[in-house]
mmCIF file of C-alpha atoms in Angstrom:
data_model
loop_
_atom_site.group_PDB
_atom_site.id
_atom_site.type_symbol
_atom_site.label_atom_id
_atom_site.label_comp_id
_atom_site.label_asym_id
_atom_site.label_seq_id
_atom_site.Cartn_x
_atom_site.Cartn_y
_atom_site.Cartn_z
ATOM 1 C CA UNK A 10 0.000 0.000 0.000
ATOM 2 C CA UNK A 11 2.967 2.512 0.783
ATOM 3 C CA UNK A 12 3.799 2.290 -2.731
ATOM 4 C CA UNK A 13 0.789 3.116 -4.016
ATOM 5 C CA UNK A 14 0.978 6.557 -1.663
ATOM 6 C CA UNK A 15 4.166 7.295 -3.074
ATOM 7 C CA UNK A 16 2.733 6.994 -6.495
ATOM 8 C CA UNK A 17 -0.012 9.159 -5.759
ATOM 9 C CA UNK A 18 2.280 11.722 -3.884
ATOM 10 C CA UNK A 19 4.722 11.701 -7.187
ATOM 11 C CA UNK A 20 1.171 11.934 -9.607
ATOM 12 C CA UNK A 21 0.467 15.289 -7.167
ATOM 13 C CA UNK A 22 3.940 16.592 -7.213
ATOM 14 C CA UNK A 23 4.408 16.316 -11.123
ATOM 15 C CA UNK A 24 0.681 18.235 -11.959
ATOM 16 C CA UNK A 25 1.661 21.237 -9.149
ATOM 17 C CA UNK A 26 4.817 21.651 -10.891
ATOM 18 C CA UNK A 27 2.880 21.312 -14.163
ATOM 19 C CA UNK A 28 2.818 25.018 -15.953
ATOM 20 C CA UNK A 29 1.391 23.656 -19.487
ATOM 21 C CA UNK A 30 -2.485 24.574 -17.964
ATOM 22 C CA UNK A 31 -1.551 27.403 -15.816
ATOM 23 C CA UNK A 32 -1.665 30.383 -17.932
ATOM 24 C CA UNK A 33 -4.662 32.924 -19.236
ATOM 25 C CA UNK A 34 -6.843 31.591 -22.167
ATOM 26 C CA UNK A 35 -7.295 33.902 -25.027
ATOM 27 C CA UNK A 36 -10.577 33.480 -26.443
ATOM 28 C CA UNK A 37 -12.354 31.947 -23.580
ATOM 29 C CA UNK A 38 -16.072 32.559 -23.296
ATOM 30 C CA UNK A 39 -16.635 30.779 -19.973
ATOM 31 C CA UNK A 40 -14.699 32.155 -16.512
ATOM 32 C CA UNK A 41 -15.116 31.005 -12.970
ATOM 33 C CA UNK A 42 -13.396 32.151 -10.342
ATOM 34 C CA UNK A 43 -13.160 29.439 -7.450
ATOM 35 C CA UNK A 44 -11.696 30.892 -4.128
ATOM 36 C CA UNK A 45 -11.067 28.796 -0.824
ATOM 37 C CA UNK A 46 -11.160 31.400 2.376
ATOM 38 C CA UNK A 47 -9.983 28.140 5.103
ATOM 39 C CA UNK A 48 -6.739 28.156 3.312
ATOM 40 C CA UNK A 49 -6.312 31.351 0.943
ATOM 41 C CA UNK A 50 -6.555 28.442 -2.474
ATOM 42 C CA UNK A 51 -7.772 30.890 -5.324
ATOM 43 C CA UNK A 52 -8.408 30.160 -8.893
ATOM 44 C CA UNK A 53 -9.644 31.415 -11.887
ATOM 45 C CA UNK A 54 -10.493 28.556 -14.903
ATOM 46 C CA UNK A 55 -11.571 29.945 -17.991
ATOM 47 C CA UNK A 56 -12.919 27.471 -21.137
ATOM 48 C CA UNK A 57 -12.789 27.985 -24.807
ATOM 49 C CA UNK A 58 -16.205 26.135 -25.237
ATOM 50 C CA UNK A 59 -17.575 25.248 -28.780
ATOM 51 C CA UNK A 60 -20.995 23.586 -30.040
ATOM 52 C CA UNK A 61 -20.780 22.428 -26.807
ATOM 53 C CA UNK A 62 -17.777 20.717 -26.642
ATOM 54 C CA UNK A 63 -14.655 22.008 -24.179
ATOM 55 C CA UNK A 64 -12.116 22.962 -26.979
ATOM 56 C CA UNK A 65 -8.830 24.143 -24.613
ATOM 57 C CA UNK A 66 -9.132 25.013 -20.554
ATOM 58 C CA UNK A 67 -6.760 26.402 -18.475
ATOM 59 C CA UNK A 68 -6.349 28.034 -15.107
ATOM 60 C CA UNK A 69 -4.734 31.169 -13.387
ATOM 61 C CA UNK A 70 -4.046 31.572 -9.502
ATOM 62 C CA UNK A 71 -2.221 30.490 -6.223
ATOM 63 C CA UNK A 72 -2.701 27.733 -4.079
ATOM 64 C CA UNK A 73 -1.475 25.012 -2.797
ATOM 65 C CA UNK A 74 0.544 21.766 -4.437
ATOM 66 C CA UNK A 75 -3.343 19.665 -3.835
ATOM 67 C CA UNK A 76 -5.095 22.525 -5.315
ATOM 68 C CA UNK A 77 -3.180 23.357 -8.278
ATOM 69 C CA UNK A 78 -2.616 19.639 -9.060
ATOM 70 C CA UNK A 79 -6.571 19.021 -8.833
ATOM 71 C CA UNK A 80 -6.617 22.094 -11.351
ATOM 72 C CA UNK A 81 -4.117 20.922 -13.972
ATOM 73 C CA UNK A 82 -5.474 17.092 -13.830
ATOM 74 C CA UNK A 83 -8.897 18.187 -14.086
ATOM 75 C CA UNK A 84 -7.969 20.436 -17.245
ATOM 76 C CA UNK A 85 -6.374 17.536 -19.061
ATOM 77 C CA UNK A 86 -9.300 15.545 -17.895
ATOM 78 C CA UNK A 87 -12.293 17.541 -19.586
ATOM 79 C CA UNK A 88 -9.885 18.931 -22.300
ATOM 80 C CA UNK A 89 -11.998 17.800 -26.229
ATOM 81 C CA UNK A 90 -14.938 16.472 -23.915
ATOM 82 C CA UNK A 91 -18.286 17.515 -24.692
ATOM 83 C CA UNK A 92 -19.809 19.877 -21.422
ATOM 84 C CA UNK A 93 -22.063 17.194 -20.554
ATOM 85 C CA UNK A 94 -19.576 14.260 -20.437
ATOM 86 C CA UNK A 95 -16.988 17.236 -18.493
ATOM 87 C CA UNK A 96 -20.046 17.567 -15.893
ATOM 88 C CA UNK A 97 -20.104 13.655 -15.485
ATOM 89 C CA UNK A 98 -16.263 13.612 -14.575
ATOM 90 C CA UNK A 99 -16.382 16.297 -12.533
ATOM 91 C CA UNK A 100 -19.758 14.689 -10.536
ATOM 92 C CA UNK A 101 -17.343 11.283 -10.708
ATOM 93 C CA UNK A 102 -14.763 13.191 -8.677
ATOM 94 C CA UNK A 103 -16.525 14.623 -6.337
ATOM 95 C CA UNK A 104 -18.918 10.965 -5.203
ATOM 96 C CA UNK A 105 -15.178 9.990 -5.297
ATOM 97 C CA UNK A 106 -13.933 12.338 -2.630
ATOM 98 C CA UNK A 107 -17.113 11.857 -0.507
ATOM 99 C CA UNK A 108 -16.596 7.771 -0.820
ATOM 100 C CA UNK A 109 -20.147 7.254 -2.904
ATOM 101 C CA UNK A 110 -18.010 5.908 -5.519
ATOM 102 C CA UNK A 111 -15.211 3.868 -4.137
ATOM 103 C CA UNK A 112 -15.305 1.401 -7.353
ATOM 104 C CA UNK A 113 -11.587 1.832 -9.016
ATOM 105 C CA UNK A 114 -12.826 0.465 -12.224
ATOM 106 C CA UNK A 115 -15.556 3.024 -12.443
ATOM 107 C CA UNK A 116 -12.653 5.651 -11.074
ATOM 108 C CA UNK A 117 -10.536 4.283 -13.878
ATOM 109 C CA UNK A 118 -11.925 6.730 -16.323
ATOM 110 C CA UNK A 119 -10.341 9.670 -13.922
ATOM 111 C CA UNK A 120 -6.716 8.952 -15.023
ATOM 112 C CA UNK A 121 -4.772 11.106 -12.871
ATOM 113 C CA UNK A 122 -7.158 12.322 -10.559
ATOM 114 C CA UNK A 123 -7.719 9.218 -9.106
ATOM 115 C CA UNK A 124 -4.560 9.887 -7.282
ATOM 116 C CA UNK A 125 -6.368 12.297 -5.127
ATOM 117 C CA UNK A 126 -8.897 9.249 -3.864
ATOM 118 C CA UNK A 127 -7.339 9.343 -0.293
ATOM 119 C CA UNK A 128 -7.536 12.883 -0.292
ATOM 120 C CA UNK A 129 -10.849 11.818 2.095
ATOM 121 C CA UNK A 130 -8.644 10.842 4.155
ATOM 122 C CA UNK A 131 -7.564 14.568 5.250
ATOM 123 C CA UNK A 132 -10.723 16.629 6.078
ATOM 124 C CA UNK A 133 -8.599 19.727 5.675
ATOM 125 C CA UNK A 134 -7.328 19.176 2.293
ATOM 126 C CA UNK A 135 -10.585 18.075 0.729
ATOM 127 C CA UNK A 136 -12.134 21.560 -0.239
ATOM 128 C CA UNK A 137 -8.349 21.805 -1.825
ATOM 129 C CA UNK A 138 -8.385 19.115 -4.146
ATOM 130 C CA UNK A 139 -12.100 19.619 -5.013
ATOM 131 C CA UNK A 140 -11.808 23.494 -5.461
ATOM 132 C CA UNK A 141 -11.027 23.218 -9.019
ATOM 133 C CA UNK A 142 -14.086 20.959 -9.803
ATOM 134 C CA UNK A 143 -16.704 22.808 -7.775
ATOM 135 C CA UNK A 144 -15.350 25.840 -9.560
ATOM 136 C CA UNK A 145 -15.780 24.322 -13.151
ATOM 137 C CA UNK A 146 -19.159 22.577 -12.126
ATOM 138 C CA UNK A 147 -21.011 25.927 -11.153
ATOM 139 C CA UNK A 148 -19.686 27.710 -14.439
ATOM 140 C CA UNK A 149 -20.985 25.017 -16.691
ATOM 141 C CA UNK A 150 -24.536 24.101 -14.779
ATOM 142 C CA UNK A 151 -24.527 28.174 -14.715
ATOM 143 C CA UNK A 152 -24.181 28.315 -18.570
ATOM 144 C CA UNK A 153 -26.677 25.234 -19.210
ATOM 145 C CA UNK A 154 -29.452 27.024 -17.973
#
């Protein structure tokens, strides 16, 4: 089991120090900001959204190494998915993170951000890792309507 922590640590570690999805979007026409006042975790994600279907993402603030690594695996996640099948991962996540869905072959379809399963684990670093997804759900139920 240690080994799989370590893997999971080194999966967190690689996405914080990940700058590929950090940056402003030109031409996005959806922007959340997401802000996290226990710990001072802000971000801003901004999508480039077309006939419905989540053409680039990417994300601006400061947080820390849970946060930004939710952010940047949660970008390459719903990056070329439609909004509706973006919603479903992000609603996969979070009934992850709350133990609802504790299935890894359902979880499988998270890639990377099934690293942040334990996360649970941590009451205090939960509204870090799910900061990002929160953020992203409320812009795109927000724009649905």
């Amino acid at each position: 089991m240690e080994n799989m922590n370590e893997l999971y640590s080194d999966i967190i570690l690689e996405h914080n120090q990940c700058q590929e999805n950090k940056h402003p979007l030109d031409g996005a026409n959806l922007s959340e900001h997401g802000h996290n006042p226990s710990c001072g975790d802000d971000i801003t994600l901004q999508a480039d959204i077309q006939d419905g279907v989540i053409k680039d993402a990417a994300y601006t603030g400061h947080g820390c190494a849970i946060s930004q690594a939710s952010a940047d695996i949660m970008i390459d996640l719903i990056k070329g998915k439609t909004v509706e099948e973006a919603l479903r991962l992000v609603n996969l996540f979070l009934e992850m993170i709350k133990r609802e869905v504790t299935d890894d072959d359902k979880l499988e379809e998270l890639e990377d951000a099934i690293a942040l399963k334990n996360i649970s684990n941590m009451p205090a670093r939960v509204k870090c890792a799910v900061l990002a997804w929160h953020t992203l759900k409320d812009a795109l139920e927000r724009e649905g309507k």
